[in-house]
Coordinates of C-alpha atoms and ligand atoms in Angstrom, one line a residue:
X265 CA -2.6 -16.4 -12.1
X266 CA 0.6 -17.6 -10.7
X267 CA 2.4 -20.1 -12.8
X268 CA 5.5 -22.1 -12.1
X269 CA 6.9 -23.8 -15.3
X270 CA 9.6 -26.2 -14.9
X271 CA 11.1 -23.7 -12.4
X272 CA 14.3 -24.6 -10.4
X273 CA 16.0 -22.5 -8.0
X274 CA 20.0 -23.3 -7.4
X275 CA 21.7 -21.0 -4.8
X276 CA 25.2 -19.5 -5.3
X277 CA 26.6 -21.8 -3.4
X278 CA 25.3 -24.6 -5.7
X279 CA 22.5 -25.9 -3.5
X280 CA 19.5 -26.9 -5.3
X281 CA 16.5 -25.5 -3.4
X282 CA 13.9 -26.1 -6.0
X283 CA 13.8 -28.6 -8.8
X284 CA 11.3 -28.7 -11.5
X285 CA 8.2 -27.0 -9.8
X286 CA 5.2 -26.9 -12.0
X287 CA 2.3 -25.0 -10.9
X288 CA -0.6 -22.9 -11.4
X289 CA -2.4 -21.0 -8.7
X290 CA -5.9 -18.9 -9.7
X291 CA -6.7 -15.9 -8.4
X292 CA -8.4 -16.2 -5.3
X293 CA -7.0 -19.3 -4.2
X294 CA -6.0 -20.0 -0.2
X295 CA -2.8 -22.5 -0.6
X296 CA -1.0 -23.6 2.3
X297 CA 2.6 -25.0 1.5
X298 CA 3.9 -27.9 4.0
X299 CA 7.1 -29.8 4.3
X300 CA 9.6 -30.3 6.4
X301 CA 12.2 -27.6 7.9
X302 CA 14.8 -27.0 4.9
X303 CA 12.2 -28.2 2.0
X304 CA 12.4 -25.2 -0.2
X305 CA 8.9 -23.7 1.2
X306 CA 10.3 -20.2 2.1
X307 CA 12.3 -20.3 -1.2
X308 CA 9.5 -21.1 -3.2
X309 CA 6.9 -18.2 -1.6
X310 CA 10.0 -15.9 -2.1
X311 CA 10.7 -16.2 -5.7
X312 CA 7.2 -15.0 -6.4
X313 CA 7.8 -11.4 -5.6
X314 CA 11.2 -12.0 -6.7
X315 CA 13.0 -11.9 -3.2
X316 CA 14.9 -14.6 -5.0
X317 CA 15.6 -15.4 -8.5
X318 CA 14.8 -18.3 -10.3
X319 CA 17.7 -20.3 -11.9
X320 CA 15.9 -22.2 -14.5
X321 CA 12.0 -22.3 -16.0
X322 CA 9.4 -19.8 -16.2
X323 CA 7.4 -17.9 -13.3
X324 CA 4.3 -15.9 -14.8
X325 CA 2.0 -13.7 -12.4
X326 CA -0.9 -12.9 -14.7
X327 CA 1.7 -13.2 -17.8
X328 CA 4.0 -11.1 -16.6
X329 CA 7.5 -12.7 -16.7
X330 CA 8.5 -12.0 -13.1
X331 CA 12.5 -12.5 -14.5
X332 CA 12.2 -9.9 -16.7
X333 CA 10.9 -7.4 -14.3
X334 CA 13.8 -4.7 -13.4
X335 CA 13.7 -1.3 -12.0
X336 CA 10.7 0.5 -11.4
X337 CA 8.7 -2.0 -13.2
X338 CA 9.7 -4.5 -10.5
X339 CA 8.7 -2.5 -7.5
X340 CA 5.4 -1.8 -8.8
X341 CA 4.8 -5.4 -9.4
X342 CA 6.1 -6.0 -5.9
X343 CA 3.5 -3.7 -4.6
X344 CA 0.8 -5.8 -5.5
X345 CA 2.1 -8.7 -3.6
X346 CA 1.9 -8.2 0.1
X347 CA 4.2 -10.5 2.2
X348 CA 4.0 -11.4 5.7
X349 CA 7.0 -12.4 7.9
X350 CA 7.0 -15.0 11.2
X351 CA 8.8 -11.8 12.8
X352 CA 6.0 -9.1 12.2
X353 CA 8.4 -6.8 11.0
X354 CA 7.0 -4.0 12.5
X355 CA 8.7 -0.7 13.5
X356 CA 7.9 -1.5 17.7
X357 CA 8.6 2.2 18.9
X358 CA 6.1 3.8 17.2
X359 CA 2.2 3.8 16.8
X360 CA 0.0 0.9 15.0
X361 CA -1.4 3.7 12.9
X362 CA 2.1 4.5 11.8
X363 CA 3.4 1.0 10.9
X364 CA 0.3 0.7 8.6
X365 CA 1.0 4.4 7.3
X366 CA 4.5 2.9 6.2
X367 CA 2.3 0.9 3.4
X368 CA 2.2 4.2 1.5
X369 CA 5.8 5.3 1.6
X370 CA 7.1 3.6 -1.5
X371 CA 4.4 5.8 -3.4
X372 CA 4.8 8.9 -2.0
X373 CA 7.1 11.9 -3.1
X374 CA 10.1 12.5 -0.8
X375 CA 9.1 15.9 0.4
X376 CA 6.1 13.7 2.4
X377 CA 7.9 10.5 2.8
X378 CA 10.9 12.3 5.0
X379 CA 8.7 14.0 7.0
X380 CA 5.6 11.6 7.3
X381 CA 2.8 13.4 6.1
X382 CA 0.2 11.2 5.1
X383 CA -3.1 13.0 3.3
X384 CA -6.4 12.4 4.7
X385 CA -7.2 9.7 2.1
X386 CA -4.3 7.7 3.1
X387 CA -4.8 7.8 7.1
X388 CA -8.5 6.7 6.5
X389 CA -7.3 3.5 4.2
X390 CA -5.1 2.8 7.0
X391 CA -7.7 2.9 9.7
X392 CA -10.0 0.9 7.2
X393 CA -7.2 -2.0 7.0
X394 CA -6.7 -1.9 11.0
X395 CA -10.7 -2.4 11.2
X396 CA -10.6 -5.4 8.7
X397 CA -8.3 -7.1 11.3
X398 CA -10.5 -6.3 14.1
X399 CA -8.0 -3.8 15.7
X400 CA -9.0 -0.5 15.2
X401 CA -9.2 0.5 18.9
X402 CA -5.2 -0.4 19.0
X403 CA -4.8 2.8 16.3
X404 CA -2.9 5.0 18.6
X405 CA -1.1 2.5 20.7
X406 CA 2.6 2.2 20.5
X407 CA 2.9 -1.5 18.4
X408 CA 5.4 -2.7 21.2
X409 CA 2.5 -2.6 23.7
X410 CA 0.6 -5.3 21.5
X411 CA 0.5 -9.4 21.7
X412 CA 1.9 -11.0 19.4
X413 CA -0.6 -12.1 17.5
X414 CA -2.1 -8.3 17.1
X415 CA 1.3 -7.3 16.0
X416 CA 0.9 -9.7 13.3
X417 CA -2.6 -8.5 12.7
X418 CA -0.7 -4.8 12.4
X419 CA 1.4 -6.4 9.8
X420 CA -1.7 -7.6 7.9
X421 CA -3.2 -4.3 7.9
X422 CA -0.1 -2.8 6.7
X423 CA -0.2 -5.4 3.8
X424 CA -3.8 -4.3 2.8
X425 CA -3.4 -1.0 3.0
X426 CA -1.4 -1.7 -0.5
X427 CA -4.2 -3.3 -1.9
X428 CA -2.4 -6.1 -2.8
X429 CA -3.9 -9.0 -5.3
X430 CA -1.8 -11.8 -3.7
X431 CA -0.5 -12.2 0.1
X432 CA 2.9 -14.3 0.5
X433 CA 2.7 -15.5 4.1
X434 CA 6.0 -17.2 5.5
X435 CA 5.4 -18.9 8.6
X436 CA 3.0 -16.0 10.1
X437 CA 1.7 -18.1 13.0
X438 CA 5.0 -19.9 13.8
X439 CA 5.8 -17.5 16.6
X440 CA 2.0 -17.3 18.0
X441 CA 0.2 -19.7 20.5
X442 CA -2.3 -22.0 19.2
X443 CA -5.0 -19.9 20.2
X444 CA -3.6 -16.5 19.0
X445 CA -2.3 -18.6 15.6
X446 CA -6.1 -19.8 14.6
X447 CA -7.1 -15.9 15.2
X448 CA -4.6 -14.8 12.6
X449 CA -5.2 -17.8 10.4
X450 CA -9.2 -16.8 10.6
X451 CA -8.2 -12.9 9.6
X452 CA -6.4 -14.7 6.3
X453 CA -9.2 -17.0 5.7
X454 CA -11.8 -13.3 6.1
X455 CA -9.2 -11.5 3.9
X456 CA -9.5 -14.4 1.3
X457 CA -13.1 -15.0 1.2
X458 CA -14.1 -11.1 1.5
X459 CA -11.7 -9.2 -1.0
X460 CA -10.8 -12.5 -3.3
X461 CA -7.1 -11.6 -2.5
X462 CA -4.8 -15.1 -3.1
X463 CA -3.3 -16.6 -0.2
X464 CA -0.1 -18.5 0.0
X465 CA 1.2 -19.4 3.5
X466 CA 4.3 -21.5 4.3
X467 CA 3.1 -23.2 7.5
X468 CA 4.4 -26.0 9.1
X469 CA 1.5 -26.8 11.3
X470 CA -0.2 -29.4 9.3
X471 CA -3.7 -29.0 11.5
X472 CA -3.7 -25.5 10.6
X473 CA -3.1 -26.2 7.0
X474 CA -5.7 -28.8 6.8
X475 CA -8.5 -26.6 8.6
X476 CA -7.5 -23.6 6.5
X477 CA -6.6 -23.5 3.6
X478 CA -8.7 -25.6 0.4
X479 CA -5.6 -26.4 -1.4
X480 CA -2.3 -28.2 -0.1
X481 CA 0.9 -28.3 -1.9
X482 CA 3.4 -30.7 -0.1
X483 CA 7.3 -30.2 -0.9
X484 CA 9.7 -32.7 0.0
X485 CA 13.7 -31.7 -1.0
X486 CA 12.6 -29.0 -3.3
X487 CA 10.1 -30.9 -5.3
X488 CA 6.2 -31.0 -5.0
X489 CA 5.1 -34.2 -4.0
X490 CA 1.4 -33.7 -2.9
X491 CA -0.7 -30.6 -4.8
X492 CA -4.6 -31.3 -4.3
X493 CA -7.5 -30.4 -1.7
X494 CA -6.5 -30.2 1.7
X495 CA -9.7 -32.7 2.4
X496 CA -7.8 -35.4 0.4
X497 CA -4.6 -35.3 2.5
X498 CA -4.9 -38.3 4.4
X499 CA -1.9 -40.2 6.5
X500 CA -0.4 -41.7 2.9
X501 CA 0.1 -38.1 1.4
X502 CA 1.8 -37.0 4.8
X503 CA 4.2 -39.8 4.7
X504 CA 5.2 -39.0 1.3
X505 CA 5.7 -35.0 2.3
X506 CA 7.5 -36.3 5.1
X507 CA 8.9 -38.9 3.6
X508 CA 8.5 -40.9 7.1
X509 CA 11.0 -44.1 7.0
X510 CA 13.1 -42.6 4.6
X511 CA 16.7 -41.1 4.9
X512 CA 15.7 -37.8 5.0
X513 CA 13.3 -38.3 8.0
X514 CA 13.6 -35.2 10.6
Ligands
ADP1501 P1 11.8 -24.0 4.4 O1 11.2 -22.8 4.0 O2 11.0 -25.4 3.9 O3 12.4 -24.3 5.8 P2 13.9 -23.1 2.8 O4 13.2 -22.7 1.4 O5 14.2 -21.9 3.7 O6 13.3 -23.9 3.4 O7 15.4 -23.4 2.5 C1 15.5 -24.8 1.4 C2 17.0 -25.4 1.2 O8 17.8 -24.4 0.7 C3 17.6 -25.8 2.9 O9 18.3 -26.6 2.6 C4 18.6 -24.3 3.2 O10 19.5 -24.3 3.7 C5 18.5 -23.8 1.7 N1 19.1 -22.3 1.2 C6 18.1 -21.2 1.8 N2 18.7 -20.3 1.5 C7 19.9 -20.4 1.2 C8 20.8 -19.6 0.5 N3 20.7 -17.9 0.7 N4 21.8 -20.2 0.2 C9 22.3 -21.3 0.2 N5 21.4 -22.3 0.8 C10 20.4 -21.9 0.9

């Protein structure tokens, strides 16, 4: 379970990007975080794996106080949390399978990591992850030969190879066309349903959020203004999240 208790985040320049956030997310939930650009969506998900430090309150994952983690403990904690970015973050000049295999590098001794020597078990696991996202046939193709949607699937396979308990996805479909975006969202749904992995997606396409997520968290100016089932999100809820008519409307 991910739990935020009265969490605030102030950036070093004094800007308060999260204000008194209280949330509990159970293992296996599929949650979409929606809100205007600059509302704090990305900050929120990046506090969970400590890419950003919170500055007030308490944040726990399975009762582990995230802010107390350091060094080796922080590194192994992060390995249980996959992260997907809008820009895929692949090594484009190498093959798909080699990209997925990089998931194992943090756990490898240097003498295998430097030359890139992988075990048979690691290779099988990487191929299995590619199979799960439907691109096993692309294993030996160079990553930059793939479409955007396929590249995002490689990123997803790389994350799956690390056996995550939680996947955080920061605008994973923002740079994809609508058809491909749905295919990638379908992958997230299968991963969530078949493997019980918690999915937290920060997404600005409201229709996709409502179609795929079970639960929606709406953020406005660093505050949670809606937290409930996706099928209860009506126009009034959207107005409150997007502050239609208010001074912050974009
Ligand atoms: P979203 O993901 O909803 O677009 P972000 O979480 O990226 O929003 O940003 C929330 C607010 O925090 C924005 O106003 C942004 O300008 C500000 N912000 C983000 N990163 C930093 C930073 N490193 N320093 C100062 N302000 C930041």
